[in-house]
Amino acid sequence: MDGLLKAHPAVGEAEQGRERQQRPASLRSALADTAARGRRLVRNMELLDVPDHGLAREISERHAELQAQAADLRQLLAAASVR
């Protein structure tokens, strides 16, 4: 494929253009998935009658990880939207 791209730069440019267009949609999808996982964690925590403190801590840590991941995805999406 690289040989083809080198031989026909317009093909390579078209492919790069499609990737630039698809990247924001892909990032939005990943962001929505991350948000859904965070909501499921919170919902599961609410359903625990007597939460185990260790489990609660692990769920809280995972929720924080998901929030950080969502923040990273939002930054990537903002950068992709500017291009």
Backbone as XML, in Angstrom:
<?xml version="1.0"?>
<chain id="A" units="angstrom">
  <residue number="1" name="MET">
    <atom name="N" x="0.834" y="-1.201" z="0.000"/>
    <atom name="CA" x="0.000" y="0.000" z="0.000"/>
    <atom name="C" x="0.869" y="1.252" z="0.000"/>
  </residue>
  <residue number="2" name="ASP">
    <atom name="N" x="2.000" y="1.220" z="0.737"/>
    <atom name="CA" x="2.855" y="2.396" z="0.778"/>
    <atom name="C" x="3.378" y="2.753" z="-0.602"/>
  </residue>
  <residue number="3" name="GLY">
    <atom name="N" x="3.703" y="1.710" z="-1.392"/>
    <atom name="CA" x="4.177" y="1.961" z="-2.747"/>
    <atom name="C" x="3.121" y="2.658" z="-3.572"/>
  </residue>
  <residue number="4" name="LEU">
    <atom name="N" x="1.897" y="2.225" z="-3.421"/>
    <atom name="CA" x="0.784" y="2.838" z="-4.138"/>
    <atom name="C" x="0.607" y="4.291" z="-3.710"/>
  </residue>
  <residue number="5" name="LEU">
    <atom name="N" x="0.725" y="4.518" z="-2.400"/>
    <atom name="CA" x="0.569" y="5.886" z="-1.902"/>
    <atom name="C" x="1.678" y="6.792" z="-2.421"/>
  </residue>
  <residue number="6" name="LYS">
    <atom name="N" x="2.894" y="6.248" z="-2.502"/>
    <atom name="CA" x="4.001" y="7.046" z="-3.012"/>
    <atom name="C" x="3.836" y="7.314" z="-4.502"/>
  </residue>
  <residue number="7" name="ALA">
    <atom name="N" x="3.326" y="6.311" z="-5.218"/>
    <atom name="CA" x="3.139" y="6.469" z="-6.657"/>
    <atom name="C" x="1.992" y="7.419" z="-6.967"/>
  </residue>
  <residue number="8" name="HIS">
    <atom name="N" x="0.986" y="7.460" z="-6.103"/>
    <atom name="CA" x="-0.198" y="8.295" z="-6.327"/>
    <atom name="C" x="-0.488" y="9.115" z="-5.066"/>
  </residue>
  <residue number="9" name="PRO">
    <atom name="N" x="0.179" y="10.250" z="-4.923"/>
    <atom name="CA" x="0.002" y="11.063" z="-3.715"/>
    <atom name="C" x="-1.447" y="11.456" z="-3.457"/>
  </residue>
  <residue number="10" name="ALA">
    <atom name="N" x="-2.231" y="11.604" z="-4.492"/>
    <atom name="CA" x="-3.629" y="12.003" z="-4.296"/>
    <atom name="C" x="-4.389" y="10.932" z="-3.524"/>
  </residue>
  <residue number="11" name="VAL">
    <atom name="N" x="-4.035" y="9.654" z="-3.749"/>
    <atom name="CA" x="-4.682" y="8.562" z="-3.021"/>
    <atom name="C" x="-4.341" y="8.672" z="-1.534"/>
  </residue>
  <residue number="12" name="GLY">
    <atom name="N" x="-3.088" y="8.941" z="-1.244"/>
    <atom name="CA" x="-2.656" y="9.098" z="0.145"/>
    <atom name="C" x="-3.321" y="10.276" z="0.818"/>
  </residue>
  <residue number="13" name="GLU">
    <atom name="N" x="-3.439" y="11.367" z="0.100"/>
    <atom name="CA" x="-4.088" y="12.552" z="0.656"/>
    <atom name="C" x="-5.568" y="12.296" z="0.914"/>
  </residue>
  <residue number="14" name="ALA">
    <atom name="N" x="-6.215" y="11.572" z="0.012"/>
    <atom name="CA" x="-7.634" y="11.250" z="0.193"/>
    <atom name="C" x="-7.817" y="10.363" z="1.421"/>
  </residue>
  <residue number="15" name="GLU">
    <atom name="N" x="-6.928" y="9.389" z="1.585"/>
    <atom name="CA" x="-7.000" y="8.484" z="2.746"/>
    <atom name="C" x="-6.800" y="9.277" z="4.040"/>
  </residue>
  <residue number="16" name="GLN">
    <atom name="N" x="-5.838" y="10.171" z="4.052"/>
    <atom name="CA" x="-5.602" y="10.993" z="5.238"/>
    <atom name="C" x="-6.808" y="11.874" z="5.535"/>
  </residue>
  <residue number="17" name="GLY">
    <atom name="N" x="-7.442" y="12.383" z="4.493"/>
    <atom name="CA" x="-8.637" y="13.208" z="4.677"/>
    <atom name="C" x="-9.762" y="12.411" z="5.312"/>
  </residue>
  <residue number="18" name="ARG">
    <atom name="N" x="-9.952" y="11.170" z="4.847"/>
    <atom name="CA" x="-10.995" y="10.316" z="5.435"/>
    <atom name="C" x="-10.686" y="10.021" z="6.904"/>
  </residue>
  <residue number="19" name="GLU">
    <atom name="N" x="-9.419" y="9.752" z="7.207"/>
    <atom name="CA" x="-9.040" y="9.480" z="8.592"/>
    <atom name="C" x="-9.305" y="10.691" z="9.483"/>
  </residue>
  <residue number="20" name="ARG">
    <atom name="N" x="-8.999" y="11.891" z="8.969"/>
    <atom name="CA" x="-9.251" y="13.114" z="9.756"/>
    <atom name="C" x="-10.736" y="13.299" z="10.011"/>
  </residue>
  <residue number="21" name="GLN">
    <atom name="N" x="-11.565" y="12.928" z="9.036"/>
    <atom name="CA" x="-13.009" y="13.063" z="9.206"/>
    <atom name="C" x="-13.563" y="12.015" z="10.162"/>
  </residue>
  <residue number="22" name="GLN">
    <atom name="N" x="-13.006" y="10.809" z="10.137"/>
    <atom name="CA" x="-13.511" y="9.721" z="10.960"/>
    <atom name="C" x="-13.019" y="9.819" z="12.401"/>
  </residue>
  <residue number="23" name="ARG">
    <atom name="N" x="-11.885" y="10.446" z="12.628"/>
    <atom name="CA" x="-11.308" y="10.507" z="13.975"/>
    <atom name="C" x="-12.241" y="11.160" z="14.988"/>
  </residue>
  <residue number="24" name="PRO">
    <atom name="N" x="-12.833" y="12.327" z="14.716"/>
    <atom name="CA" x="-13.746" y="12.914" z="15.709"/>
    <atom name="C" x="-14.919" y="11.989" z="16.046"/>
  </residue>
  <residue number="25" name="ALA">
    <atom name="N" x="-15.471" y="11.324" z="15.060"/>
    <atom name="CA" x="-16.592" y="10.407" z="15.314"/>
    <atom name="C" x="-16.136" y="9.249" z="16.193"/>
  </residue>
  <residue number="26" name="SER">
    <atom name="N" x="-14.960" y="8.741" z="15.929"/>
    <atom name="CA" x="-14.407" y="7.652" z="16.729"/>
    <atom name="C" x="-14.161" y="8.105" z="18.165"/>
  </residue>
  <residue number="27" name="LEU">
    <atom name="N" x="-13.640" y="9.310" z="18.325"/>
    <atom name="CA" x="-13.384" y="9.844" z="19.665"/>
    <atom name="C" x="-14.694" y="10.090" z="20.419"/>
  </residue>
  <residue number="28" name="ARG">
    <atom name="N" x="-15.718" y="10.597" z="19.718"/>
    <atom name="CA" x="-17.018" y="10.804" z="20.364"/>
    <atom name="C" x="-17.610" y="9.475" z="20.821"/>
  </residue>
  <residue number="29" name="SER">
    <atom name="N" x="-17.444" y="8.447" z="20.018"/>
    <atom name="CA" x="-17.938" y="7.117" z="20.380"/>
    <atom name="C" x="-17.210" y="6.582" z="21.613"/>
  </residue>
  <residue number="30" name="ALA">
    <atom name="N" x="-15.894" y="6.738" z="21.645"/>
    <atom name="CA" x="-15.107" y="6.288" z="22.799"/>
    <atom name="C" x="-15.493" y="7.077" z="24.045"/>
  </residue>
  <residue number="31" name="LEU">
    <atom name="N" x="-15.748" y="8.361" z="23.891"/>
    <atom name="CA" x="-16.150" y="9.201" z="25.022"/>
    <atom name="C" x="-17.516" y="8.767" z="25.557"/>
  </residue>
  <residue number="32" name="ALA">
    <atom name="N" x="-18.453" y="8.476" z="24.664"/>
    <atom name="CA" x="-19.777" y="8.009" z="25.085"/>
    <atom name="C" x="-19.677" y="6.662" z="25.796"/>
  </residue>
  <residue number="33" name="ASP">
    <atom name="N" x="-18.812" y="5.786" z="25.303"/>
    <atom name="CA" x="-18.613" y="4.482" z="25.940"/>
    <atom name="C" x="-18.021" y="4.648" z="27.334"/>
  </residue>
  <residue number="34" name="THR">
    <atom name="N" x="-17.056" y="5.529" z="27.475"/>
    <atom name="CA" x="-16.429" y="5.780" z="28.776"/>
    <atom name="C" x="-17.452" y="6.339" z="29.765"/>
  </residue>
  <residue number="35" name="ALA">
    <atom name="N" x="-18.288" y="7.251" z="29.307"/>
    <atom name="CA" x="-19.328" y="7.818" z="30.174"/>
    <atom name="C" x="-20.323" y="6.747" z="30.598"/>
  </residue>
  <residue number="36" name="ALA">
    <atom name="N" x="-20.690" y="5.862" z="29.682"/>
    <atom name="CA" x="-21.632" y="4.784" z="30.011"/>
    <atom name="C" x="-21.032" y="3.838" z="31.048"/>
  </residue>
  <residue number="37" name="ARG">
    <atom name="N" x="-19.750" y="3.528" z="30.903"/>
    <atom name="CA" x="-19.108" y="2.651" z="31.899"/>
    <atom name="C" x="-19.087" y="3.315" z="33.269"/>
  </residue>
  <residue number="38" name="GLY">
    <atom name="N" x="-18.854" y="4.620" z="33.306"/>
    <atom name="CA" x="-18.870" y="5.339" z="34.580"/>
    <atom name="C" x="-20.253" y="5.316" z="35.223"/>
  </residue>
  <residue number="39" name="ARG">
    <atom name="N" x="-21.283" y="5.512" z="34.404"/>
    <atom name="CA" x="-22.658" y="5.472" z="34.931"/>
    <atom name="C" x="-23.004" y="4.076" z="35.464"/>
  </residue>
  <residue number="40" name="ARG">
    <atom name="N" x="-22.541" y="3.035" z="34.759"/>
    <atom name="CA" x="-22.804" y="1.671" z="35.238"/>
    <atom name="C" x="-22.114" y="1.418" z="36.570"/>
  </residue>
  <residue number="41" name="LEU">
    <atom name="N" x="-20.900" y="1.928" z="36.722"/>
    <atom name="CA" x="-20.203" y="1.769" z="38.005"/>
    <atom name="C" x="-20.990" y="2.408" z="39.139"/>
  </residue>
  <residue number="42" name="VAL">
    <atom name="N" x="-21.451" y="3.622" z="38.912"/>
    <atom name="CA" x="-22.211" y="4.333" z="39.942"/>
    <atom name="C" x="-23.516" y="3.601" z="40.234"/>
  </residue>
  <residue number="43" name="ARG">
    <atom name="N" x="-24.194" y="3.153" z="39.188"/>
    <atom name="CA" x="-25.454" y="2.428" z="39.370"/>
    <atom name="C" x="-25.234" y="1.150" z="40.183"/>
  </residue>
  <residue number="44" name="ASN">
    <atom name="N" x="-24.186" y="0.410" z="39.873"/>
    <atom name="CA" x="-23.893" y="-0.819" z="40.617"/>
    <atom name="C" x="-23.562" y="-0.520" z="42.071"/>
  </residue>
  <residue number="45" name="MET">
    <atom name="N" x="-22.885" y="0.580" z="42.305"/>
    <atom name="CA" x="-22.563" y="0.969" z="43.676"/>
    <atom name="C" x="-23.837" y="1.285" z="44.443"/>
  </residue>
  <residue number="46" name="GLU">
    <atom name="N" x="-24.785" y="1.936" z="43.788"/>
    <atom name="CA" x="-26.053" y="2.271" z="44.432"/>
    <atom name="C" x="-26.847" y="1.017" z="44.794"/>
  </residue>
  <residue number="47" name="LEU">
    <atom name="N" x="-26.697" y="-0.032" z="44.017"/>
    <atom name="CA" x="-27.461" y="-1.253" z="44.240"/>
    <atom name="C" x="-26.922" y="-2.106" z="45.386"/>
  </residue>
  <residue number="48" name="LEU">
    <atom name="N" x="-25.708" y="-1.839" z="45.815"/>
    <atom name="CA" x="-25.145" y="-2.606" z="46.926"/>
    <atom name="C" x="-25.851" y="-2.220" z="48.222"/>
  </residue>
  <residue number="49" name="ASP">
    <atom name="N" x="-26.422" y="-3.204" z="48.887"/>
    <atom name="CA" x="-27.118" y="-2.927" z="50.149"/>
    <atom name="C" x="-26.129" y="-2.548" z="51.244"/>
  </residue>
  <residue number="50" name="VAL">
    <atom name="N" x="-25.121" y="-3.351" z="51.407"/>
    <atom name="CA" x="-24.099" y="-3.102" z="52.423"/>
    <atom name="C" x="-22.756" y="-3.096" z="51.694"/>
  </residue>
  <residue number="51" name="PRO">
    <atom name="N" x="-22.340" y="-1.934" z="51.254"/>
    <atom name="CA" x="-21.115" y="-1.896" z="50.467"/>
    <atom name="C" x="-19.881" y="-2.275" z="51.279"/>
  </residue>
  <residue number="52" name="ASP">
    <atom name="N" x="-19.085" y="-3.105" z="50.697"/>
    <atom name="CA" x="-17.789" y="-3.456" z="51.269"/>
    <atom name="C" x="-16.870" y="-2.262" z="51.030"/>
  </residue>
  <residue number="53" name="HIS">
    <atom name="N" x="-16.168" y="-1.815" z="52.062"/>
    <atom name="CA" x="-15.348" y="-0.599" z="51.931"/>
    <atom name="C" x="-14.222" y="-0.792" z="50.917"/>
  </residue>
  <residue number="54" name="GLY">
    <atom name="N" x="-13.661" y="-1.988" z="50.859"/>
    <atom name="CA" x="-12.622" y="-2.260" z="49.873"/>
    <atom name="C" x="-13.169" y="-2.198" z="48.459"/>
  </residue>
  <residue number="55" name="LEU">
    <atom name="N" x="-14.340" y="-2.793" z="48.263"/>
    <atom name="CA" x="-14.981" y="-2.763" z="46.953"/>
    <atom name="C" x="-15.365" y="-1.334" z="46.585"/>
  </residue>
  <residue number="56" name="ALA">
    <atom name="N" x="-15.877" y="-0.606" z="47.549"/>
    <atom name="CA" x="-16.256" y="0.792" z="47.296"/>
    <atom name="C" x="-15.037" y="1.603" z="46.874"/>
  </residue>
  <residue number="57" name="ARG">
    <atom name="N" x="-13.906" y="1.355" z="47.517"/>
    <atom name="CA" x="-12.671" y="2.071" z="47.171"/>
    <atom name="C" x="-12.236" y="1.717" z="45.739"/>
  </residue>
  <residue number="58" name="GLU">
    <atom name="N" x="-12.308" y="0.429" z="45.400"/>
    <atom name="CA" x="-11.924" y="0.001" z="44.055"/>
    <atom name="C" x="-12.841" y="0.615" z="42.995"/>
  </residue>
  <residue number="59" name="ILE">
    <atom name="N" x="-14.124" y="0.651" z="43.285"/>
    <atom name="CA" x="-15.073" y="1.251" z="42.347"/>
    <atom name="C" x="-14.794" y="2.742" z="42.209"/>
  </residue>
  <residue number="60" name="SER">
    <atom name="N" x="-14.496" y="3.388" z="43.306"/>
    <atom name="CA" x="-14.184" y="4.812" z="43.278"/>
    <atom name="C" x="-12.917" y="5.072" z="42.463"/>
  </residue>
  <residue number="61" name="GLU">
    <atom name="N" x="-11.915" y="4.226" z="42.648"/>
    <atom name="CA" x="-10.670" y="4.382" z="41.893"/>
    <atom name="C" x="-10.922" y="4.179" z="40.404"/>
  </residue>
  <residue number="62" name="ARG">
    <atom name="N" x="-11.718" y="3.168" z="40.066"/>
    <atom name="CA" x="-12.021" y="2.912" z="38.656"/>
    <atom name="C" x="-12.817" y="4.069" z="38.059"/>
  </residue>
  <residue number="63" name="HIS">
    <atom name="N" x="-13.726" y="4.626" z="38.842"/>
    <atom name="CA" x="-14.509" y="5.775" z="38.366"/>
    <atom name="C" x="-13.580" y="6.956" z="38.089"/>
  </residue>
  <residue number="64" name="ALA">
    <atom name="N" x="-12.608" y="7.171" z="38.955"/>
    <atom name="CA" x="-11.639" y="8.252" z="38.739"/>
    <atom name="C" x="-10.820" y="7.995" z="37.473"/>
  </residue>
  <residue number="65" name="GLU">
    <atom name="N" x="-10.448" y="6.736" z="37.235"/>
    <atom name="CA" x="-9.710" y="6.392" z="36.020"/>
    <atom name="C" x="-10.550" y="6.696" z="34.781"/>
  </residue>
  <residue number="66" name="LEU">
    <atom name="N" x="-11.823" y="6.347" z="34.836"/>
    <atom name="CA" x="-12.712" y="6.609" z="33.706"/>
    <atom name="C" x="-12.878" y="8.110" z="33.476"/>
  </residue>
  <residue number="67" name="GLN">
    <atom name="N" x="-12.948" y="8.886" z="34.545"/>
    <atom name="CA" x="-13.062" y="10.340" z="34.403"/>
    <atom name="C" x="-11.801" y="10.914" z="33.759"/>
  </residue>
  <residue number="68" name="ALA">
    <atom name="N" x="-10.635" y="10.399" z="34.153"/>
    <atom name="CA" x="-9.379" y="10.862" z="33.551"/>
    <atom name="C" x="-9.323" y="10.466" z="32.078"/>
  </residue>
  <residue number="69" name="GLN">
    <atom name="N" x="-9.771" y="9.260" z="31.767"/>
    <atom name="CA" x="-9.807" y="8.811" z="30.380"/>
    <atom name="C" x="-10.746" y="9.695" z="29.553"/>
  </residue>
  <residue number="70" name="ALA">
    <atom name="N" x="-11.884" y="10.044" z="30.118"/>
    <atom name="CA" x="-12.836" y="10.912" z="29.423"/>
    <atom name="C" x="-12.227" y="12.296" z="29.183"/>
  </residue>
  <residue number="71" name="ALA">
    <atom name="N" x="-11.495" y="12.807" z="30.150"/>
    <atom name="CA" x="-10.844" y="14.112" z="29.985"/>
    <atom name="C" x="-9.823" y="14.052" z="28.854"/>
  </residue>
  <residue number="72" name="ASP">
    <atom name="N" x="-9.056" y="12.963" z="28.790"/>
    <atom name="CA" x="-8.087" y="12.798" z="27.705"/>
    <atom name="C" x="-8.795" y="12.744" z="26.359"/>
  </residue>
  <residue number="73" name="LEU">
    <atom name="N" x="-9.889" y="11.996" z="26.298"/>
    <atom name="CA" x="-10.640" y="11.889" z="25.045"/>
    <atom name="C" x="-11.216" y="13.235" z="24.624"/>
  </residue>
  <residue number="74" name="ARG">
    <atom name="N" x="-11.701" y="14.025" z="25.595"/>
    <atom name="CA" x="-12.225" y="15.353" z="25.262"/>
    <atom name="C" x="-11.124" y="16.245" z="24.688"/>
  </residue>
  <residue number="75" name="GLN">
    <atom name="N" x="-9.913" y="16.152" z="25.241"/>
    <atom name="CA" x="-8.791" y="16.934" z="24.716"/>
    <atom name="C" x="-8.459" y="16.507" z="23.287"/>
  </residue>
  <residue number="76" name="LEU">
    <atom name="N" x="-8.417" y="15.197" z="23.055"/>
    <atom name="CA" x="-8.128" y="14.694" z="21.710"/>
    <atom name="C" x="-9.209" y="15.122" z="20.723"/>
  </residue>
  <residue number="77" name="LEU">
    <atom name="N" x="-10.457" y="15.075" z="21.170"/>
    <atom name="CA" x="-11.568" y="15.479" z="20.308"/>
    <atom name="C" x="-11.478" y="16.962" z="19.978"/>
  </residue>
  <residue number="78" name="ALA">
    <atom name="N" x="-11.139" y="17.774" z="20.962"/>
    <atom name="CA" x="-10.996" y="19.221" z="20.714"/>
    <atom name="C" x="-9.870" y="19.461" z="19.719"/>
  </residue>
  <residue number="79" name="ALA">
    <atom name="N" x="-8.764" y="18.759" z="19.878"/>
    <atom name="CA" x="-7.628" y="18.932" z="18.964"/>
    <atom name="C" x="-8.000" y="18.448" z="17.559"/>
  </residue>
  <residue number="80" name="ALA">
    <atom name="N" x="-8.729" y="17.349" z="17.464"/>
    <atom name="CA" x="-9.128" y="16.817" z="16.152"/>
    <atom name="C" x="-10.134" y="17.733" z="15.464"/>
  </residue>
  <residue number="81" name="SER">
    <atom name="N" x="-10.955" y="18.404" z="16.257"/>
    <atom name="CA" x="-11.974" y="19.289" z="15.687"/>
    <atom name="C" x="-11.364" y="20.577" z="15.159"/>
  </residue>
  <residue number="82" name="VAL">
    <atom name="N" x="-10.221" y="20.970" z="15.708"/>
    <atom name="CA" x="-9.567" y="22.210" z="15.294"/>
    <atom name="C" x="-8.911" y="22.048" z="13.940"/>
  </residue>
  <residue number="83" name="ARG">
    <atom name="N" x="-8.448" y="20.848" z="13.650"/>
    <atom name="CA" x="-7.711" y="20.598" z="12.397"/>
    <atom name="C" x="-8.570" y="20.734" z="11.207"/>
  </residue>
</chain>
